[in-house]
Short mmCIF file of N, CA and C in Angstrom, two decimals:
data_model
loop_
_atom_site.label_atom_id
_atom_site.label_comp_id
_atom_site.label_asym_id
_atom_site.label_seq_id
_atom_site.Cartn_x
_atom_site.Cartn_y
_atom_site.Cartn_z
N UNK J 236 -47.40 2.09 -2.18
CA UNK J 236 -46.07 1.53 -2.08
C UNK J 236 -45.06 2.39 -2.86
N UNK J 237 -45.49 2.25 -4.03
CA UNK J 237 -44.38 3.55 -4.65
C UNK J 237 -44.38 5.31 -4.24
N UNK J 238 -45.43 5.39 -3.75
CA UNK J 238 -45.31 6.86 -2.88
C UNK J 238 -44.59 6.80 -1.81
N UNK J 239 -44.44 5.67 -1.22
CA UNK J 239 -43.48 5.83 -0.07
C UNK J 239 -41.82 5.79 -0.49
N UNK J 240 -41.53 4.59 -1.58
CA UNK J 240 -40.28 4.93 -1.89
C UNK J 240 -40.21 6.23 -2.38
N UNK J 241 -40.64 6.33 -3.49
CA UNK J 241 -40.68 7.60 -3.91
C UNK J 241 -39.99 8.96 -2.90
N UNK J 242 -40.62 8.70 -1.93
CA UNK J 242 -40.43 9.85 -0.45
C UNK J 242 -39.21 9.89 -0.22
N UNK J 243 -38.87 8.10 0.48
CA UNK J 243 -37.38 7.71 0.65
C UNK J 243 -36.55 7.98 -0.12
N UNK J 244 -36.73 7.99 -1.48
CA UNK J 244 -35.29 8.14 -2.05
C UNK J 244 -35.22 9.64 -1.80
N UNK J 245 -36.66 10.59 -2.18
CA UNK J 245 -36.19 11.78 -2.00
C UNK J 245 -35.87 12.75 -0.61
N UNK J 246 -36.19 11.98 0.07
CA UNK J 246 -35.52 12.22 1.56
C UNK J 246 -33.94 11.63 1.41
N UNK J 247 -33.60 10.61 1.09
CA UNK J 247 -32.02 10.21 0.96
C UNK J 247 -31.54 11.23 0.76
N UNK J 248 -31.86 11.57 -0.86
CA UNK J 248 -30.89 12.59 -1.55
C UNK J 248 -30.53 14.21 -0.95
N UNK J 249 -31.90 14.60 -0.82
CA UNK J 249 -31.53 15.98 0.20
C UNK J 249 -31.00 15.82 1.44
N UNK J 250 -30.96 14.43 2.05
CA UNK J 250 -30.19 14.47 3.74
C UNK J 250 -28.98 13.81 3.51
N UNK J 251 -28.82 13.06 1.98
CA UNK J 251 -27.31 12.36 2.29
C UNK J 251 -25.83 13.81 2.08
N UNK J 252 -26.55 14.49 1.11
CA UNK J 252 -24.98 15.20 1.56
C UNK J 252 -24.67 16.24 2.41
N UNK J 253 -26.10 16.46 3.12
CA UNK J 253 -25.83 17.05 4.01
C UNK J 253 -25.19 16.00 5.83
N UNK J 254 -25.29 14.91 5.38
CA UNK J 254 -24.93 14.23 6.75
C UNK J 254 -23.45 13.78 5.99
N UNK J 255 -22.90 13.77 5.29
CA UNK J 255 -22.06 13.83 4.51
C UNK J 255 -21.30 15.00 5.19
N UNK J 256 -21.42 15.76 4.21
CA UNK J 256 -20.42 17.52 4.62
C UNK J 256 -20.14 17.07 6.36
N UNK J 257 -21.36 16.95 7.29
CA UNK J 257 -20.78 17.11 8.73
C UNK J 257 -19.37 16.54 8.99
N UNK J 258 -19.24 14.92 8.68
CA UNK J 258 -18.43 14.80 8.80
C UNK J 258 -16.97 14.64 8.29
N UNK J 259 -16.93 16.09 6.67
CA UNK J 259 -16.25 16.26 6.57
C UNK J 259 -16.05 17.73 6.47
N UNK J 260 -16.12 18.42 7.34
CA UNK J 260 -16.11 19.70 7.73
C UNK J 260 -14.74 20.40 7.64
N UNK J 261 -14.68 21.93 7.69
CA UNK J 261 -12.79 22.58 7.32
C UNK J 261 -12.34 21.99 8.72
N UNK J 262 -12.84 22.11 10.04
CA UNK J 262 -11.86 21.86 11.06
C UNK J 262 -11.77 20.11 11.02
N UNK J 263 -12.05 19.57 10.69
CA UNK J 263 -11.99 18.12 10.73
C UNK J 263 -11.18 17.95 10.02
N UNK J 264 -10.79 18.27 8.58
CA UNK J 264 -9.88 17.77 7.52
C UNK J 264 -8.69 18.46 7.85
N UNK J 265 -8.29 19.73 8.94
CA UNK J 265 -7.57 20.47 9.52
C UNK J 265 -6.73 19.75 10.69
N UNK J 266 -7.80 18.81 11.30
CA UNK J 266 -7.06 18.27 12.49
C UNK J 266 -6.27 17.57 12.41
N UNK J 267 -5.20 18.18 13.17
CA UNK J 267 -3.69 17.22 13.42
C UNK J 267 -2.76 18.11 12.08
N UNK J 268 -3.22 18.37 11.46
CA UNK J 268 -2.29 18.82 10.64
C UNK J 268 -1.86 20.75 10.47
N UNK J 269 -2.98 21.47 10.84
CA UNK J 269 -2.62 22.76 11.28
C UNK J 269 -3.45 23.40 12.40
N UNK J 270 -3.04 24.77 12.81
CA UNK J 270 -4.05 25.30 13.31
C UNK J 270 -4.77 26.57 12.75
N UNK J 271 -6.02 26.07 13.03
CA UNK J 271 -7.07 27.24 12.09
C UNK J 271 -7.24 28.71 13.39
N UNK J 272 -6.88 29.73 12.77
CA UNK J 272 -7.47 30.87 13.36
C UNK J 272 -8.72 31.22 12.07
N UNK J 273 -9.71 31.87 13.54
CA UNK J 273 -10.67 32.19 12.51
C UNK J 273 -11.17 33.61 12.92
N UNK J 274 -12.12 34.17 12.30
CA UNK J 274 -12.02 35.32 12.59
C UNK J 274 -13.24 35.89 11.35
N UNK J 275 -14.38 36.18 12.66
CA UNK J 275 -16.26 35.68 12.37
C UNK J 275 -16.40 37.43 12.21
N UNK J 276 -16.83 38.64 11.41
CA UNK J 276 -17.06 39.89 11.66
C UNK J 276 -18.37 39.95 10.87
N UNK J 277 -18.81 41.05 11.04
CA UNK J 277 -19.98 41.43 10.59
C UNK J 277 -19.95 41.68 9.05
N UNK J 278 -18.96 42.72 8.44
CA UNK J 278 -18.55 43.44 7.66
C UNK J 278 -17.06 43.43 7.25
N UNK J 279 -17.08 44.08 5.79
CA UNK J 279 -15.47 43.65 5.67
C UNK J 279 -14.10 44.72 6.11
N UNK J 280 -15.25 45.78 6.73
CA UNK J 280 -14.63 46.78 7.28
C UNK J 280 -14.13 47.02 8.55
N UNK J 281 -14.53 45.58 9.19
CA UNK J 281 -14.66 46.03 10.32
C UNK J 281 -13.22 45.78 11.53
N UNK J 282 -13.09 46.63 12.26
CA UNK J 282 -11.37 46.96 12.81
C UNK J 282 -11.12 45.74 13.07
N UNK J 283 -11.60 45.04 13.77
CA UNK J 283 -10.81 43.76 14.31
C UNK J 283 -10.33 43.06 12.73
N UNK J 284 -11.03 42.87 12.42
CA UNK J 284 -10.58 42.01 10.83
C UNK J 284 -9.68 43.12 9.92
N UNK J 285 -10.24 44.16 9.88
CA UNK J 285 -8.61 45.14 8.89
C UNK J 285 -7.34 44.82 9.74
N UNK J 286 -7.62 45.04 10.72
CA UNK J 286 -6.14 45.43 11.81
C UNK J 286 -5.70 43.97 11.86
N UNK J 287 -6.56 42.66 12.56
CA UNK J 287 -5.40 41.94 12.58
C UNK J 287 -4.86 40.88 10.80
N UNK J 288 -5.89 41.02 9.97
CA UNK J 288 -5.30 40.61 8.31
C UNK J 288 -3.95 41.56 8.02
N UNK J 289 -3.80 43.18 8.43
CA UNK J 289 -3.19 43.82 8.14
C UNK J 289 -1.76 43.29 9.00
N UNK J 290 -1.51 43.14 9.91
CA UNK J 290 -0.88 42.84 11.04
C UNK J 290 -0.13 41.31 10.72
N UNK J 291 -1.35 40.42 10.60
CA UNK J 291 -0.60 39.26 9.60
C UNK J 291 0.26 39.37 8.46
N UNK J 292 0.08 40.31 7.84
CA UNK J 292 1.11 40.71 6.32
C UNK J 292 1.83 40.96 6.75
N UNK J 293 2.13 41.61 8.32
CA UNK J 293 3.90 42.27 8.06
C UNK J 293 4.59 40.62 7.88
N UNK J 294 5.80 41.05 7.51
CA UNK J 294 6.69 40.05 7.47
C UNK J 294 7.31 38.74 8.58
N UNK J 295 7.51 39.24 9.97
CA UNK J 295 8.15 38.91 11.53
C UNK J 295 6.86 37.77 11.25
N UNK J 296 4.88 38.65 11.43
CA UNK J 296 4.04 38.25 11.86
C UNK J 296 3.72 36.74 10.77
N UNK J 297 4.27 37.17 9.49
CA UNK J 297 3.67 36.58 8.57
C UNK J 297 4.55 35.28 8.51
N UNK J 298 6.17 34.83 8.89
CA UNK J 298 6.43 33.93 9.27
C UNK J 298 6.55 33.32 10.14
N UNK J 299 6.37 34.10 11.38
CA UNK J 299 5.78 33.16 12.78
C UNK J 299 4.22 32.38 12.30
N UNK J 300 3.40 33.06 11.91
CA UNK J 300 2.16 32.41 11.06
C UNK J 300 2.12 30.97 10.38
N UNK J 301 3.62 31.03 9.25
CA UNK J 301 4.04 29.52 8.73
C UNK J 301 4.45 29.04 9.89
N UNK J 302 5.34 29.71 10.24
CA UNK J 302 6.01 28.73 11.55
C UNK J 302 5.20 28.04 12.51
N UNK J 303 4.19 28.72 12.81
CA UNK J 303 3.54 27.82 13.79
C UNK J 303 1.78 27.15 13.25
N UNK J 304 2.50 26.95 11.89
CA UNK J 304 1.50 25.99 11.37
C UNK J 304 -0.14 26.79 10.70
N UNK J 305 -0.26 27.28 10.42
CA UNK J 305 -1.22 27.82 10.94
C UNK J 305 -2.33 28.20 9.27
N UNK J 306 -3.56 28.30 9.63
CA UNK J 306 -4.51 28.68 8.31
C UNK J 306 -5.26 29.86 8.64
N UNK J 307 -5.43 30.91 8.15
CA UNK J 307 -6.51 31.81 8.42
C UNK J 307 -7.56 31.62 7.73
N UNK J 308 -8.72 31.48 8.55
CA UNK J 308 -10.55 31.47 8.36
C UNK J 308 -10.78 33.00 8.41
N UNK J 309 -11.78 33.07 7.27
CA UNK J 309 -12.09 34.74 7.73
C UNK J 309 -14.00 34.54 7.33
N UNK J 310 -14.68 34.74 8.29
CA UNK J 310 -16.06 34.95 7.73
C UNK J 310 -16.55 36.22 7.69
N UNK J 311 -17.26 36.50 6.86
CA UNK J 311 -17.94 37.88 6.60
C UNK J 311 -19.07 37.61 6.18
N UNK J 312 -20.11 38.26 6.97
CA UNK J 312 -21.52 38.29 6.57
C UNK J 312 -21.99 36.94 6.02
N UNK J 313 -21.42 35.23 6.52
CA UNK J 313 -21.85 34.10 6.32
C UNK J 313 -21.08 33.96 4.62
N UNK J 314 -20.25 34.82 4.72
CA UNK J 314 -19.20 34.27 2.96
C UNK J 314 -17.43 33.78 3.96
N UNK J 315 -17.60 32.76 3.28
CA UNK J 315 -15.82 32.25 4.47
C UNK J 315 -14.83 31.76 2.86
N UNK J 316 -13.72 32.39 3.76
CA UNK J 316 -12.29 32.55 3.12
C UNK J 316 -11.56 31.34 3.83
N UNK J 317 -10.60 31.06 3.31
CA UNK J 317 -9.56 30.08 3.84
C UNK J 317 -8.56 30.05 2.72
N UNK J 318 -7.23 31.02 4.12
CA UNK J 318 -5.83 32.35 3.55
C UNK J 318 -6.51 32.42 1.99
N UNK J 319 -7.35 33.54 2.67
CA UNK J 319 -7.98 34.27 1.01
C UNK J 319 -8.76 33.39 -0.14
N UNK J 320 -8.84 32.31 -0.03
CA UNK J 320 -9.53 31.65 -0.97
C UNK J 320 -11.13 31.21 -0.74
N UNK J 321 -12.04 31.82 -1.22
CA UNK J 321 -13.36 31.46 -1.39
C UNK J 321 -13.83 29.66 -1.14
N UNK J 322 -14.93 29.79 0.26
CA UNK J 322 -15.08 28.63 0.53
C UNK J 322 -16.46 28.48 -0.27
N UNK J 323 -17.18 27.33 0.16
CA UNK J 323 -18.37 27.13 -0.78
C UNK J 323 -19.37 27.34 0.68
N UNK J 324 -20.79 27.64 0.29
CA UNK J 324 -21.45 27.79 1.11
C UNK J 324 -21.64 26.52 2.38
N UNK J 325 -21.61 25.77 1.61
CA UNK J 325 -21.91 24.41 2.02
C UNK J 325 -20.87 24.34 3.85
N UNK J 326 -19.79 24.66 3.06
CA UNK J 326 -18.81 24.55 3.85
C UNK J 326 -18.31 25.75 4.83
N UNK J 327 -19.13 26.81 4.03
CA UNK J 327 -18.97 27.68 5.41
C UNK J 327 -20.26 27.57 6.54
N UNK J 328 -20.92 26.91 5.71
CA UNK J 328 -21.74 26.72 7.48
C UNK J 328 -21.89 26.07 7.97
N UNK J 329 -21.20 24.84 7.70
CA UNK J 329 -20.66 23.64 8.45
C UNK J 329 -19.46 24.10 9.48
N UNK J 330 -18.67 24.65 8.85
CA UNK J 330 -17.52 25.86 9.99
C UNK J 330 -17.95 26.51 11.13
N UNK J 331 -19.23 27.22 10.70
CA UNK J 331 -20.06 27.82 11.90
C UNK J 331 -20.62 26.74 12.57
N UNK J 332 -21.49 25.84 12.00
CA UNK J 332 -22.24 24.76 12.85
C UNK J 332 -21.11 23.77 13.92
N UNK J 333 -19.73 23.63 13.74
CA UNK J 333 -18.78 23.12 14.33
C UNK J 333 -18.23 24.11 15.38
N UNK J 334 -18.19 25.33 15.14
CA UNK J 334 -17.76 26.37 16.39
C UNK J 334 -18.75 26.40 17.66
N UNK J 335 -20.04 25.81 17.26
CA UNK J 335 -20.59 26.22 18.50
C UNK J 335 -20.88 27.35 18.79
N UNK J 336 -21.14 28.20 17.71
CA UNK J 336 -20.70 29.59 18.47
C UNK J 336 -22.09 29.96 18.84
N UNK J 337 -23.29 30.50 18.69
CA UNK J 337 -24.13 30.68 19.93
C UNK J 337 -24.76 31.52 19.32
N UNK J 338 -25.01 33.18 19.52
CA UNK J 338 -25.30 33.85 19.88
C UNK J 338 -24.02 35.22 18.95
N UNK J 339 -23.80 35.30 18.00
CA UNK J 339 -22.88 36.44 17.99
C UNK J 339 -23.08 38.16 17.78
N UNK J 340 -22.14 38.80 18.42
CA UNK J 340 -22.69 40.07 18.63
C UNK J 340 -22.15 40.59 17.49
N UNK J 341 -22.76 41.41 17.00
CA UNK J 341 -22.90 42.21 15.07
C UNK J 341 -22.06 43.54 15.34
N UNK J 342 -21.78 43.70 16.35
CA UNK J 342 -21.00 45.04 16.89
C UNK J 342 -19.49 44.41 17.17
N UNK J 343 -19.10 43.53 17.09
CA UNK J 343 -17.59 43.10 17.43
C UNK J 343 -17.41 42.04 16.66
N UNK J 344 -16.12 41.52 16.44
CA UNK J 344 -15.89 40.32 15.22
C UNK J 344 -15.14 39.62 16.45
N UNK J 345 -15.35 38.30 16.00
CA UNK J 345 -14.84 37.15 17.25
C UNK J 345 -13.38 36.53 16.83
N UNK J 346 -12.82 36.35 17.39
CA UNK J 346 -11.37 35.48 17.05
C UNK J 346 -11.03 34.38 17.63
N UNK J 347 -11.09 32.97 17.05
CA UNK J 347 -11.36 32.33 17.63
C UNK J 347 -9.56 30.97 17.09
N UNK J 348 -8.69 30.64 17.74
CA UNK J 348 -7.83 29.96 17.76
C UNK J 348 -8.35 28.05 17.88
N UNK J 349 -8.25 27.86 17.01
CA UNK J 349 -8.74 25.91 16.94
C UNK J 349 -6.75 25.50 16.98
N UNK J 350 -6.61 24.63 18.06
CA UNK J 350 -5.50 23.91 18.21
C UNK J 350 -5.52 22.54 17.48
N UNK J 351 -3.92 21.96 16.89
CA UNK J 351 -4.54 20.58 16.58
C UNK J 351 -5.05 19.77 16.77
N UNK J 352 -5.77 19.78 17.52
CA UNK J 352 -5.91 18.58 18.52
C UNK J 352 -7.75 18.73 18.28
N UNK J 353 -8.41 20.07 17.83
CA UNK J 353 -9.41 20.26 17.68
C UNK J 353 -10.12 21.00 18.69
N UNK J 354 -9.26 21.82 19.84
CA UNK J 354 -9.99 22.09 20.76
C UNK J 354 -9.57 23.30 20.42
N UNK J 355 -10.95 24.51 21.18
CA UNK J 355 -10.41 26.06 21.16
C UNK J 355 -10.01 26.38 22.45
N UNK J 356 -8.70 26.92 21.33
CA UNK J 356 -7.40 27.71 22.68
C UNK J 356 -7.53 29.14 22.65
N UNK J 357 -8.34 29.56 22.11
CA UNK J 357 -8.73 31.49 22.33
C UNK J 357 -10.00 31.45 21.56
N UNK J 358 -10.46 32.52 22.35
CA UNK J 358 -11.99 32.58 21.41
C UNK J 358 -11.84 34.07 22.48
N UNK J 359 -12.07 34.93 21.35
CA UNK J 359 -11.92 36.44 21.91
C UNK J 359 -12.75 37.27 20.77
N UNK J 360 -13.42 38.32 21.60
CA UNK J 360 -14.07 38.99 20.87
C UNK J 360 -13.56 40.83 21.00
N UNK J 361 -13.52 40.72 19.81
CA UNK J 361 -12.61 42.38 19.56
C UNK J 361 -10.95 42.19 19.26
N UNK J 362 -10.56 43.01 19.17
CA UNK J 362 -9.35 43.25 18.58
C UNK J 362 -8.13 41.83 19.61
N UNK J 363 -6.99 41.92 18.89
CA UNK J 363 -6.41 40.99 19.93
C UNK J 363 -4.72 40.70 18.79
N UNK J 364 -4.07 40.88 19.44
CA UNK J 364 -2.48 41.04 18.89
C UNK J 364 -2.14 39.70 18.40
N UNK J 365 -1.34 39.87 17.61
CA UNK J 365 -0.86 38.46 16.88
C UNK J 365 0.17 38.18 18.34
N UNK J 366 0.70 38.47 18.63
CA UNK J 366 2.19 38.11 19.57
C UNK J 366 1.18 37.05 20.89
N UNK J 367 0.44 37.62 21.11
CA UNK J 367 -0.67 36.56 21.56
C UNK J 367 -1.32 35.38 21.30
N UNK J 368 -1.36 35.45 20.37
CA UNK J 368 -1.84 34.03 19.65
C UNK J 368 -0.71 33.23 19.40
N UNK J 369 0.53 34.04 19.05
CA UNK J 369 1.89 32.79 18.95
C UNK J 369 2.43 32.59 20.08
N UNK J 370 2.02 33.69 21.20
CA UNK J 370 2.41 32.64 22.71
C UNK J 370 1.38 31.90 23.39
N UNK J 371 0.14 31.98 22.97
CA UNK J 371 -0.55 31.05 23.61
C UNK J 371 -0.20 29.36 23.00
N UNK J 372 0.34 29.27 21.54
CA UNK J 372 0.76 28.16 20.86
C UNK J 372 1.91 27.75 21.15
N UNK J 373 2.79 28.88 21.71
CA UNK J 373 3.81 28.66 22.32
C UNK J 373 4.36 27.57 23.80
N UNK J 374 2.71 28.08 24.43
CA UNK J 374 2.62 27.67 25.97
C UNK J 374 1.82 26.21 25.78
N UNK J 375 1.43 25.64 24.32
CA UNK J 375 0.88 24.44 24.10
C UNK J 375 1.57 23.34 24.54
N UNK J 376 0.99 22.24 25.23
CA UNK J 376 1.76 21.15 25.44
C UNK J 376 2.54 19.92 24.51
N UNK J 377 3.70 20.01 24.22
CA UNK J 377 4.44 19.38 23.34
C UNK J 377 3.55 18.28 22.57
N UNK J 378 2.98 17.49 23.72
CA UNK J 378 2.04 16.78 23.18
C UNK J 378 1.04 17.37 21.48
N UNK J 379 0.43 18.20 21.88
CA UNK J 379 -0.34 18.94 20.72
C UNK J 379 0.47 19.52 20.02
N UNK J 380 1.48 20.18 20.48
CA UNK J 380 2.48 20.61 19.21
C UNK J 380 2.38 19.25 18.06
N UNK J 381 3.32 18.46 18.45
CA UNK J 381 3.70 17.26 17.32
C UNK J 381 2.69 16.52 17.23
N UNK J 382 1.30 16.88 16.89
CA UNK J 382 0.23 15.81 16.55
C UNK J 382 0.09 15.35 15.63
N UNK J 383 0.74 15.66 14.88
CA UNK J 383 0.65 15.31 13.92
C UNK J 383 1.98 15.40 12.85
N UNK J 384 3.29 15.52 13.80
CA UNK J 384 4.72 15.98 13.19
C UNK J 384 5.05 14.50 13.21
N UNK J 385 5.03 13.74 11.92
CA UNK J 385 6.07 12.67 12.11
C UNK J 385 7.65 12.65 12.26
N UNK J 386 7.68 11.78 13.05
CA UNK J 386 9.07 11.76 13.71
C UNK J 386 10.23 11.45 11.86
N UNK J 387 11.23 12.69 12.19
CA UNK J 387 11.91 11.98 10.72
C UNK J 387 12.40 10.74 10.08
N UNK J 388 12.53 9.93 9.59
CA UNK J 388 12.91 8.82 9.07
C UNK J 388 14.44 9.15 8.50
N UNK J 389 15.55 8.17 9.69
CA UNK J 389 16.68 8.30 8.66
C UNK J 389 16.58 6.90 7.62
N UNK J 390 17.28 7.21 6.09
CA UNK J 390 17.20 6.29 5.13
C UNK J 390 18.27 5.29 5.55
N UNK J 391 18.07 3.50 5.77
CA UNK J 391 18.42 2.30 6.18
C UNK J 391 19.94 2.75 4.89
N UNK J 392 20.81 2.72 6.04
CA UNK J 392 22.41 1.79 4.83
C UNK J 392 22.07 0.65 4.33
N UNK J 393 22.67 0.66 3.19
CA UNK J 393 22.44 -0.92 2.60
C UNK J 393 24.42 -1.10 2.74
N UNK J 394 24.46 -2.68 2.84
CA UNK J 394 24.70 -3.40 3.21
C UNK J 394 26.31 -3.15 1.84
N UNK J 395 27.63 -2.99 2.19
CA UNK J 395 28.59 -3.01 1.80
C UNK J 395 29.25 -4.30 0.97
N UNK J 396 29.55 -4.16 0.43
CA UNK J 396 30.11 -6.36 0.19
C UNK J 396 31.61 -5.61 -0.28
N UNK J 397 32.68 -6.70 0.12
CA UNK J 397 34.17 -6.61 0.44
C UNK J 397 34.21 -7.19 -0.72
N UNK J 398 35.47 -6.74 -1.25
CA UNK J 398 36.00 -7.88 -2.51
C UNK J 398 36.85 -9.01 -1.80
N UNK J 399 36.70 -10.10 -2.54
CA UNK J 399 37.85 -11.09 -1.55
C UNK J 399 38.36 -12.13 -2.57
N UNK J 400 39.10 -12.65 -2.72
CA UNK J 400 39.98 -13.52 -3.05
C UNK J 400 41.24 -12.78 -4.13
N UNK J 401 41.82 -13.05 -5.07
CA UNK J 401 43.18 -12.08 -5.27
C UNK J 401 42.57 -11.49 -6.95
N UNK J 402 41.35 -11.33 -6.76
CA UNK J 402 41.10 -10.39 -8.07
C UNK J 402 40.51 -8.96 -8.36
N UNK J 403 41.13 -8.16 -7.91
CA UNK J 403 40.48 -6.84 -7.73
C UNK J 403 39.86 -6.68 -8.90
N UNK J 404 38.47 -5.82 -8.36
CA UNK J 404 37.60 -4.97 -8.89
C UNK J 404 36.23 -6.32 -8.71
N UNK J 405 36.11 -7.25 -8.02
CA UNK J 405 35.12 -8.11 -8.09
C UNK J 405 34.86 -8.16 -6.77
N UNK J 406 33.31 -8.43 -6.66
CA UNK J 406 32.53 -8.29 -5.10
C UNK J 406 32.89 -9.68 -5.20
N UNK J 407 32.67 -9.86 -3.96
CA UNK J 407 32.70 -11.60 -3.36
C UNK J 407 31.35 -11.53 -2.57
N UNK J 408 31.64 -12.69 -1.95
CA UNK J 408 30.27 -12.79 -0.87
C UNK J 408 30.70 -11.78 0.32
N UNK J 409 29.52 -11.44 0.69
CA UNK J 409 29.50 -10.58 2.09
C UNK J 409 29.53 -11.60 3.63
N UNK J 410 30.14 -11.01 4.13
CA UNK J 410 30.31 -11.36 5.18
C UNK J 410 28.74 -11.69 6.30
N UNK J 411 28.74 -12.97 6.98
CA UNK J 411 27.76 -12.81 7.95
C UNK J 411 27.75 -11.69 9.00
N UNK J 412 26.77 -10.91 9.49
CA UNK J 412 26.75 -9.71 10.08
C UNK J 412 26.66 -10.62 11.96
N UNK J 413 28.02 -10.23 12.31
CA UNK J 413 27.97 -10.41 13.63
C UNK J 413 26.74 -9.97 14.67
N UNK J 414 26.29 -10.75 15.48
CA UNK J 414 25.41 -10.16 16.34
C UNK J 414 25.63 -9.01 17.52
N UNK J 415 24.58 -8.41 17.33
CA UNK J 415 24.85 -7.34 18.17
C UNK J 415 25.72 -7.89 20.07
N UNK J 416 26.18 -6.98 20.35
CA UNK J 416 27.10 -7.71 21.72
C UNK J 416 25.84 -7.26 22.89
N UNK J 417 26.11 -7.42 23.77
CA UNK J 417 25.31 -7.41 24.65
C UNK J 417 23.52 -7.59 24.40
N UNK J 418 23.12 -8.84 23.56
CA UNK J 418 22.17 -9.58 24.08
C UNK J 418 22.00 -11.09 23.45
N UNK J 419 21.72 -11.43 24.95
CA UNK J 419 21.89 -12.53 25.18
C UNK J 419 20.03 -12.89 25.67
N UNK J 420 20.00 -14.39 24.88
CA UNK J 420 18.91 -14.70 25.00
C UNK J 420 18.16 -15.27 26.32
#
């Protein structure tokens, strides 16, 4: 009897945070609120990843980037970045285990566009222009644009009160607020 709990708890503990992490993975805590480009290479040398990180820095590229919401993923050799900051293992291969990705070839680095909405809108392997990726987000349906853009809130007027009877500088009572005209019950 106690060999079996024994088992159970230690089966819990090694499978709870791993069923854990799944469902809180980078593209999950991402959705609705930006879009992740990612960008899977072998090496840290390698052209597709110098050229388009380099390409992101210019300036034009680097605020169309804010502008259209956006996070860069970078994996190298199973170590993942997110815009330059060191992810934990845990979490970079939960990133991979969520791409689906298959099969990748060690001779080309993949680029892969996650929309808000959670679906991939480019998945390209080898080199590939930024001006591309901001018109494919471009050609997104309004819908997925604002998935997550709350509509602005204007702040409610509060409510004026008249002075009334013959003593200036004193509020009186406010007036009952007429009903709106045209509705009728």
């Amino acid at each position: 009897m106690f060999a079996r709990s024994l088992t159970l708890a230690v089966l819990l503990a090694v499978a709870g945070p791993l069923l854990a992490a799944d469902g809180d993975t980078p593209l999950a805590q991402e959705r609705g609120k930006s879009r992740p480009l990612i960008i899977i290479a072998s090496s840290s040398v390698d052209p597709t990843l110098v050229t388009l990180k380099k390409s992101l820095d210019e300036p034009a590229n680097k605020e169309a980037f804010a502008k259209h919401n956006m996070v860069l993923y970078t994996i190298v050799s199973l170590a993942g970045q997110r815009n330059g900051k060191d992810m934990d293992a845990q979490s970079t291969m939960a990133l991979i285990r969520e791409l689906k990705l298959g099969v990748l070839d060690k001779n080309q680095a993949q680029v892969i566009l996650v929309g808000k909405d959670g679906e991939k809108k480019i998945d390209h392997k080898g080199a590939i222009d930024p001006k591309e990726i901001f018109s494919t987000i471009d050609q997104m349906p309004m819908a997925e644009k604002e998935a997550a853009a709350p509509a602005p809130v204007a702040p409610a007027a509060e409510p004026k009160s008249t002075p009334q009877g013959g003593k200036p500088g004193k509020a009186g009572k406010t007036a009952p607020a007429a009903p709106p005209a045209g509705l009728d019950d």
